[in-house]
Short mmCIF file of C-alpha atoms and ligand atoms in Angstrom, two decimals:
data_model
loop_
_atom_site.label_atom_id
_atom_site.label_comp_id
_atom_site.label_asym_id
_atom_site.label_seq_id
_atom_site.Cartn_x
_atom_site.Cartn_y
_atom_site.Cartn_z
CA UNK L 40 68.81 143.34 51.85
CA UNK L 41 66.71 145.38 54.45
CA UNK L 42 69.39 145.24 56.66
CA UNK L 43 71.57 147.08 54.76
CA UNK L 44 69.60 149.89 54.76
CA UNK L 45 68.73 150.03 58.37
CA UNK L 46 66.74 147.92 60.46
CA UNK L 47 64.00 150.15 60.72
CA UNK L 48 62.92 149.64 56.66
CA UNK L 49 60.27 147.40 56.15
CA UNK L 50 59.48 144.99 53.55
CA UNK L 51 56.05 144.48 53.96
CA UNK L 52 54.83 144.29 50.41
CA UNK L 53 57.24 140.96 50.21
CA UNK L 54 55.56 138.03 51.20
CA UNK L 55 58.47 135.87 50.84
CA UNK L 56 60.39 138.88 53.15
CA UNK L 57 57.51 138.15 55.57
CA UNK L 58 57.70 134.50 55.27
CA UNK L 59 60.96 134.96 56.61
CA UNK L 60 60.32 137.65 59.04
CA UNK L 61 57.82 135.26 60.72
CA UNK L 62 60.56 132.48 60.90
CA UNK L 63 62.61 134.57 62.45
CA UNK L 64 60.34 135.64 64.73
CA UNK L 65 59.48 132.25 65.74
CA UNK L 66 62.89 131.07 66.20
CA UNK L 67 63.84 134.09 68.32
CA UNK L 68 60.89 133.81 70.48
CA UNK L 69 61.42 129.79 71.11
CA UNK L 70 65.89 130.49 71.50
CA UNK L 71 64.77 132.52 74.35
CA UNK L 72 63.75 129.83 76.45
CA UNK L 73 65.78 126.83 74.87
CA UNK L 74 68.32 127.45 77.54
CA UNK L 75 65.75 127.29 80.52
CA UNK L 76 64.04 124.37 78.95
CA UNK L 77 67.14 122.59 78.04
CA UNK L 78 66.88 121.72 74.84
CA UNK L 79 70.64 123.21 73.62
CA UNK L 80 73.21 120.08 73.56
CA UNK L 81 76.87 119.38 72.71
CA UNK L 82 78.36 117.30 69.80
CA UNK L 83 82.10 116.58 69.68
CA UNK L 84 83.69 116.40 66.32
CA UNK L 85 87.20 114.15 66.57
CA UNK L 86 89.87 116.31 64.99
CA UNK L 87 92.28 113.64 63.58
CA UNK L 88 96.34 113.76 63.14
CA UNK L 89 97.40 113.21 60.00
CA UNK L 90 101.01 111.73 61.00
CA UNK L 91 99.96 109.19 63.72
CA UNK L 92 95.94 108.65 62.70
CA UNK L 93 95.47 109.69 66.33
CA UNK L 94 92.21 111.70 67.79
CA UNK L 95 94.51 114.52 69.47
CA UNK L 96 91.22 116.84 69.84
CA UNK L 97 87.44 117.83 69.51
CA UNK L 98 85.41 120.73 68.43
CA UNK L 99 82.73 121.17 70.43
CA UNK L 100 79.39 121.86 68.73
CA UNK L 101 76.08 123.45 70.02
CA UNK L 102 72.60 121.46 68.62
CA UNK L 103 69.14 122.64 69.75
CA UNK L 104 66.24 120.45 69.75
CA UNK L 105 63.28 122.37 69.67
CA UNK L 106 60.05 120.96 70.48
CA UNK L 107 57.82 122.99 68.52
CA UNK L 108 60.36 123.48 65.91
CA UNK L 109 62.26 120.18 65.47
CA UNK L 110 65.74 120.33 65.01
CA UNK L 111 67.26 123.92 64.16
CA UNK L 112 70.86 124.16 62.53
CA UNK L 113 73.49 126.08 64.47
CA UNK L 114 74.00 128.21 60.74
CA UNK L 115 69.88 129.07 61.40
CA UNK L 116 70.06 129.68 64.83
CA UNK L 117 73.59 131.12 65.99
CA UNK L 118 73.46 133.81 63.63
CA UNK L 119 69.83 135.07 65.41
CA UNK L 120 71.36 134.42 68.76
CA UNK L 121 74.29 136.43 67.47
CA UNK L 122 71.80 139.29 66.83
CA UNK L 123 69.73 139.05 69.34
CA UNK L 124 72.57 138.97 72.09
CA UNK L 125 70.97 135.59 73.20
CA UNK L 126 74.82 133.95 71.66
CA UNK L 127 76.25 135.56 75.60
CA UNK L 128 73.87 133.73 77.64
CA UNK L 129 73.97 130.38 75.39
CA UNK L 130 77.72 130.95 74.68
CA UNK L 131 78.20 130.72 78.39
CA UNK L 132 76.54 127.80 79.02
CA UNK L 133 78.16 126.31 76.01
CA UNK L 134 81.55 127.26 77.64
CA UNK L 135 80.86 125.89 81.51
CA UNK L 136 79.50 122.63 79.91
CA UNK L 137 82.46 122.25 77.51
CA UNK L 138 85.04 122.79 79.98
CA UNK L 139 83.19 120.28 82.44
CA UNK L 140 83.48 117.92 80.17
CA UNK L 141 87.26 118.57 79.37
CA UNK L 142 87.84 118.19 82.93
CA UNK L 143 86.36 114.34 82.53
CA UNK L 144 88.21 113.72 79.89
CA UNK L 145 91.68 115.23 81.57
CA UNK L 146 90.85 112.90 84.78
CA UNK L 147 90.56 110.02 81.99
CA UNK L 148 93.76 110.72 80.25
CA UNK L 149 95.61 111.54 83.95
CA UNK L 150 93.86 108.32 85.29
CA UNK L 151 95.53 106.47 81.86
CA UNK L 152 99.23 107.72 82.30
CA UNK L 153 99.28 106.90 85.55
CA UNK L 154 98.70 103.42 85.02
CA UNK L 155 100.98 103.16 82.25
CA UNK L 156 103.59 100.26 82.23
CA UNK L 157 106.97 100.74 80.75
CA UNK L 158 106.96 100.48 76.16
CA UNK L 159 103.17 101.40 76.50
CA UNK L 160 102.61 104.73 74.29
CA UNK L 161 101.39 108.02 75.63
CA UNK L 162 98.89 110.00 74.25
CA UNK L 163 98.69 113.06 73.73
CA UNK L 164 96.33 115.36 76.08
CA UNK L 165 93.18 115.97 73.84
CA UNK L 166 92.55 119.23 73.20
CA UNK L 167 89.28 120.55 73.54
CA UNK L 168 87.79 123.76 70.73
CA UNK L 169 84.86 125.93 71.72
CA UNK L 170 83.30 127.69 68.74
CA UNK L 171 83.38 131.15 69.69
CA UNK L 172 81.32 134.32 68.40
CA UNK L 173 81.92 137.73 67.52
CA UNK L 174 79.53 139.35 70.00
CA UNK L 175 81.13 137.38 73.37
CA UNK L 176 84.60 138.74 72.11
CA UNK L 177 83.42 142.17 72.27
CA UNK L 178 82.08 141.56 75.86
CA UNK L 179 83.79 143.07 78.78
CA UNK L 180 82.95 140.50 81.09
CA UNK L 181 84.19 137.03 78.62
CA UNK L 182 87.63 136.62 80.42
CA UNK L 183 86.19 136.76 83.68
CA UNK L 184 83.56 134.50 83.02
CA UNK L 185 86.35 132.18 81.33
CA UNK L 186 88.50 132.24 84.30
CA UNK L 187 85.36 131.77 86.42
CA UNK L 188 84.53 128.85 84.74
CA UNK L 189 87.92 127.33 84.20
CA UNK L 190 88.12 127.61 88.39
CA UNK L 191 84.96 125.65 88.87
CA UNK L 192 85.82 122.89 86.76
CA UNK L 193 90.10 121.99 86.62
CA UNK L 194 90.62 122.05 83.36
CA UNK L 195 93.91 123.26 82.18
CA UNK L 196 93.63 126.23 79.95
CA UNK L 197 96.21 124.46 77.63
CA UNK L 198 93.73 121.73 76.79
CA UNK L 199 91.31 124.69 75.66
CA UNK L 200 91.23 126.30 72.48
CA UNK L 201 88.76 129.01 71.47
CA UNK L 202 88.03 128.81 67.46
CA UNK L 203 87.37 132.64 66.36
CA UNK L 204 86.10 134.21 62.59
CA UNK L 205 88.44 136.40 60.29
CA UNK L 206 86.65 139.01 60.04
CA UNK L 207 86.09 139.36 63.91
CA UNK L 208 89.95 140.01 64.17
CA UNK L 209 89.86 142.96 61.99
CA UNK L 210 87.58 144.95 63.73
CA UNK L 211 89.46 147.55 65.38
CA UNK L 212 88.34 147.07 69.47
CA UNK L 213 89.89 147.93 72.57
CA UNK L 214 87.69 145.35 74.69
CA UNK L 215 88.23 142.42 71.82
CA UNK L 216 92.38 143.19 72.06
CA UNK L 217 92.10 143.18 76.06
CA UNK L 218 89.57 139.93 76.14
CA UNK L 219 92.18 138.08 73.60
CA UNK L 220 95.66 139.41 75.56
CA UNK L 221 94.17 137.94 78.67
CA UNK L 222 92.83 134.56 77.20
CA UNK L 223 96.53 133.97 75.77
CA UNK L 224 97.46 134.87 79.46
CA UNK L 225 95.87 132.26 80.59
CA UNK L 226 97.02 129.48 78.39
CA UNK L 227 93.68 129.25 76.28
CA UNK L 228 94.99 128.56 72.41
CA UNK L 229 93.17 130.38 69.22
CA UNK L 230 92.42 129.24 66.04
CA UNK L 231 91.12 131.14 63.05
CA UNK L 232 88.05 129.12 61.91
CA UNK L 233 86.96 128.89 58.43
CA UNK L 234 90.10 130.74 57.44
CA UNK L 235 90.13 132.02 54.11
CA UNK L 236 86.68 133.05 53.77
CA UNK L 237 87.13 136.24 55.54
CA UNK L 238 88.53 139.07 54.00
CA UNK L 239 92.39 139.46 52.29
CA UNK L 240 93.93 140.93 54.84
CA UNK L 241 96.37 138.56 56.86
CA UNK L 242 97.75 141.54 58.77
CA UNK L 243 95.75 140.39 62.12
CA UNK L 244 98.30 137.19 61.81
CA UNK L 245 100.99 139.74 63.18
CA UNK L 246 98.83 140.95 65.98
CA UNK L 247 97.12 138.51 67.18
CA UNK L 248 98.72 135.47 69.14
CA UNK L 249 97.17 132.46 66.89
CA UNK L 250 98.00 128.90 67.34
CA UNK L 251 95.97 126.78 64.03
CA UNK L 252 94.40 127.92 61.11
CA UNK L 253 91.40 125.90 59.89
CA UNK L 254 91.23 125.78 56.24
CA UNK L 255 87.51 126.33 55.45
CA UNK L 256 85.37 123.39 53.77
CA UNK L 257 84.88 124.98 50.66
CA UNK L 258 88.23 124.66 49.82
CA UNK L 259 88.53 121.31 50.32
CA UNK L 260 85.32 120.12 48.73
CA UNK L 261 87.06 121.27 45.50
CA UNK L 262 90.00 118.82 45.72
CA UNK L 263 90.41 117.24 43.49
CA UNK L 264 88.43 118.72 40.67
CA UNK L 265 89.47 122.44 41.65
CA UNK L 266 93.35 123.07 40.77
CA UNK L 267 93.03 126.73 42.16
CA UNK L 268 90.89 125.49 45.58
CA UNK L 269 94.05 122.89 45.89
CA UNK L 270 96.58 125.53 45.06
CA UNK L 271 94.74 127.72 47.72
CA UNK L 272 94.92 124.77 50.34
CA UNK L 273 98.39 123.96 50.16
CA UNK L 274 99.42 127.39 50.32
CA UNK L 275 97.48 127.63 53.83
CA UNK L 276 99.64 125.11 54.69
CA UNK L 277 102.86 126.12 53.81
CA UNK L 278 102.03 129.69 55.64
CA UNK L 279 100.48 127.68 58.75
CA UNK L 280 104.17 125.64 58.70
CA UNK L 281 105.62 128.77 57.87
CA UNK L 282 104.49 130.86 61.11
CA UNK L 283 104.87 127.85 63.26
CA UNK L 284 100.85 127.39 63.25
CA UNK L 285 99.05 124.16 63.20
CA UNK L 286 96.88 123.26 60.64
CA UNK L 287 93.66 122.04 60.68
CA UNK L 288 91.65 121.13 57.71
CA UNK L 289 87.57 121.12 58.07
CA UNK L 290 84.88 119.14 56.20
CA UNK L 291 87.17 116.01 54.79
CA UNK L 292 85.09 113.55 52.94
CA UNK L 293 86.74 111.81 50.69
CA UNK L 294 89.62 108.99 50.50
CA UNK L 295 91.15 111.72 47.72
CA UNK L 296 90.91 114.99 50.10
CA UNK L 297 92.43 112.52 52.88
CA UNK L 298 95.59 111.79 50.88
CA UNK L 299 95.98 115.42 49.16
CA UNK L 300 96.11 117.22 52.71
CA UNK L 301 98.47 114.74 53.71
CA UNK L 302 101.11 114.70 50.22
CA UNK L 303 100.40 118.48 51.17
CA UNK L 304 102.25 117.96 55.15
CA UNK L 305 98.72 119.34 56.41
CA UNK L 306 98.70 118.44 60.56
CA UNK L 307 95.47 117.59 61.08
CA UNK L 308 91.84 117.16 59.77
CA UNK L 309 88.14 116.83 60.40
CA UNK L 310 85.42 115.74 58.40
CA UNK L 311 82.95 112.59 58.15
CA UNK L 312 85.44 110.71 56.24
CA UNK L 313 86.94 109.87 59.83
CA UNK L 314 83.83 110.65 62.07
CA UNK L 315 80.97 112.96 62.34
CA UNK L 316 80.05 114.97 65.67
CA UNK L 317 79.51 112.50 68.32
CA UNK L 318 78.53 113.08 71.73
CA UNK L 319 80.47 112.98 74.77
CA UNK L 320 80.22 109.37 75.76
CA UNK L 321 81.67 107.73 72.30
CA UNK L 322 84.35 110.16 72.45
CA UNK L 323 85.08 108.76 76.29
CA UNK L 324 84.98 105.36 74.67
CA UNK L 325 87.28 106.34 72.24
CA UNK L 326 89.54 107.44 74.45
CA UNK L 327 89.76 104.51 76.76
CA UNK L 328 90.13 101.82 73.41
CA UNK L 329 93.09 100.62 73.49
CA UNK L 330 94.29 101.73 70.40
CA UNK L 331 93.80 105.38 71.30
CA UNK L 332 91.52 105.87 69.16
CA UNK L 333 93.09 105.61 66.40
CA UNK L 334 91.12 106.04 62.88
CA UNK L 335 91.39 103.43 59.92
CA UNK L 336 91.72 104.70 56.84
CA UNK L 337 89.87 102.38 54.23
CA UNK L 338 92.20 102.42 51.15
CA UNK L 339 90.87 103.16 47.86
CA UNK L 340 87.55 104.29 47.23
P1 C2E C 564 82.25 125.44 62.10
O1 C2E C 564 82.79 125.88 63.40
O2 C2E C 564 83.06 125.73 60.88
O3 C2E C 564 81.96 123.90 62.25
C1 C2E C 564 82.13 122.96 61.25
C2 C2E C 564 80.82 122.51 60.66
O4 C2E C 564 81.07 121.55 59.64
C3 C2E C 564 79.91 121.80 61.65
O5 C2E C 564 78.59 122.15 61.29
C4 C2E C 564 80.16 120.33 61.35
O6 C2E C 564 79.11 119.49 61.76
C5 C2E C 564 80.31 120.38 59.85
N1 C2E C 564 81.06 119.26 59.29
C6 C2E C 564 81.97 118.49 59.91
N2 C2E C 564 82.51 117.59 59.06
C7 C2E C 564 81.95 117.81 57.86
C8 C2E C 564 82.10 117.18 56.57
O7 C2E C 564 82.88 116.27 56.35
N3 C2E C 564 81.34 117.71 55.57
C9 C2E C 564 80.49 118.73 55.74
N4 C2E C 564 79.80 119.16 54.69
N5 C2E C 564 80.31 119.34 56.95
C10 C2E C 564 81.04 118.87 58.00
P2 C2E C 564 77.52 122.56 62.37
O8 C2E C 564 77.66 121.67 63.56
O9 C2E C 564 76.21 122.58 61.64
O10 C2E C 564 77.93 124.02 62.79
C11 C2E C 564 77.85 125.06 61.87
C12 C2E C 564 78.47 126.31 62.40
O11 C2E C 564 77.76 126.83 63.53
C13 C2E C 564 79.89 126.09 62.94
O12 C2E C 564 80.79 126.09 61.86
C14 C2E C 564 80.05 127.29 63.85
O13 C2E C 564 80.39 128.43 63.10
C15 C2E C 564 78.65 127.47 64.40
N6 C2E C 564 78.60 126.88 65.75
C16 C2E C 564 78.40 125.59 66.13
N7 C2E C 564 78.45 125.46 67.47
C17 C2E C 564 78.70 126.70 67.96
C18 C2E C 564 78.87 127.25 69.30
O14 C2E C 564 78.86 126.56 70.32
N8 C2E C 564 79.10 128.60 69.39
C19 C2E C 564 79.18 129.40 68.28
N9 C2E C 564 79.41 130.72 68.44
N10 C2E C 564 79.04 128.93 67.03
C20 C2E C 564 78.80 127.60 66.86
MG1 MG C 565 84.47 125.84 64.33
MG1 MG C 566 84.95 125.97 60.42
MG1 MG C 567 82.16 126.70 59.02
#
């Protein structure tokens, strides 16, 4: 790819190249004023326990609506952002609107345990994951924007956790260490997203404070058909149990993948076999149902 070689080589003889050039172009152009316009939103995917059935968190996740464009994927548009430095800008937007909405659902679940009457059952405090990128990691300014933002809205930093890429913890970066040192300061949990795409190197395990592993979708749309996917998957596990990490596995579909990651011990898992991003209201309704939200599992196929 062009890239490769240095930005400054260009394709032009490659209409498909420029096909693409012109997309990107386009995209850039209309991210720029998506914030402005207000046309980014926020899903929230249920993250699911696989011992109680419980919803015991979220993962936040950015949408953008365009208006001349329709609607862009966040794997189209938050690698451009990423580029372009736009992902510092939307990132923090992202970040003050997540954590507003953690604080609502904190003042629901403090509202709910206040009222409770002796034999009822307490749930846990949902925990709330932000998606975040390479480029805001290497800012200077991130953990005083987080703490800026975690003053003007209440929530505890323990409900927060900030889902970061493999091979973002390998590069070797003063700021990155700093921004991550004072982040675990404050109480904000990390998780390794997509884990085991990255690159072999687990060493950043040892110097990095991590709290959950997510076990990346591609191994898990291989069970049950892929021996060496599943054989991958439980040994994620067994190291996550092993370090005293929790375990989250991503993209769960099937009534199969359900019951391996649990004969596996796996902690928790997302996917649309137990519900697809949702926006902030449903999950507020599932919170306040009396059952807690609790998932049903149809058996069989
Ligand atoms: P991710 O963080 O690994 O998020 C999981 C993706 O899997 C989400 O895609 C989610 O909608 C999708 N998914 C959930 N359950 C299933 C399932 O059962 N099957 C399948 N096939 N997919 C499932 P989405 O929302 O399109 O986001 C894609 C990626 O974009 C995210 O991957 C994340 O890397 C990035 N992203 C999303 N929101 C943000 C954000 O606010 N900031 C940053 N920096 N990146 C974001
Ligand atoms: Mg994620
Ligand atoms: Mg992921
Ligand atoms: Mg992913």
């Amino acid at each position: 790819r062009a890239k490769e070689h240095g930005r400054r080589q260009v394709e032009v003889f490659n209409p498909a190249m420029n096909a693409h050039l012109e997309r990107r172009a386009r995209l850039d152009a209309c991210l720029r004023q998506a914030l402005d316009r207000n046309e980014l939103s926020l899903l929230y995917q249920p993250v699911i326990d696989l011992r109680s059935l419980e919803m015991t968190g979220v993962e936040a996740l950015l949408r953008w609506h365009s208006p001349e464009l329709g609607e862009i994927a966040p794997s189209e548009f938050i690698p451009l952002a990423e580029d372009s430095g736009l992902i510092v800008p939307i990132g923090e937007w992202a970040m003050r609107a997540v954590f507003a909405q953690a604080a609502e659902w904190q003042a629901i679940q403090a509202a709910q345990s206040a009222a409770l009457h002796p034999g009822d059952v307490m749930r846990l405090p949902l925990r709330v994951a932000l998606n975040v990128s390479a480029r805001q990691l290497l800012w200077s300014d991130l953990a005083n924007t987080v703490e800026r933002a975690l003053e003007a809205t209440g929530v505890l930093p323990r409900r927060l956790e900030f889902e970061l890429t493999e091979s973002l913890l390998l590069q070797d970066s003063t700021t990155l260490a700093r921004n991550i040192a004072r982040l675990r300061a404050m109480g904000i949990e990390l998780a390794i997203d997509d884990f085991g795409t990255g690159y072999a190197s687990l060493s950043y395990l040892l110097r990095f404070p991590i709290s959950t592993l997510k076990i990346d979708q591609s191994f898990i749309r291989r069970v049950p058909d892929d021996p060496d996917a599943m054989s991958i998957a439980e040994a994620i596990v067994a190291m996550s149990s092993a370090l005293g990490l929790r375990c989250i596995a991503e993209g769960v579909e099937t009534r199969e993948q359900f019951d391996f990651l649990r004969m596996v011990d796996c902690d928790a898992i997302q996917g649309f076999l137990v519900a697809s991003p949702l926006d902030a209201r449903q999950i507020s309704e599932r919170l306040t149902t009396p059952n807690g939200g609790r998932v049903t599992i149809e058996s069989g196929e």
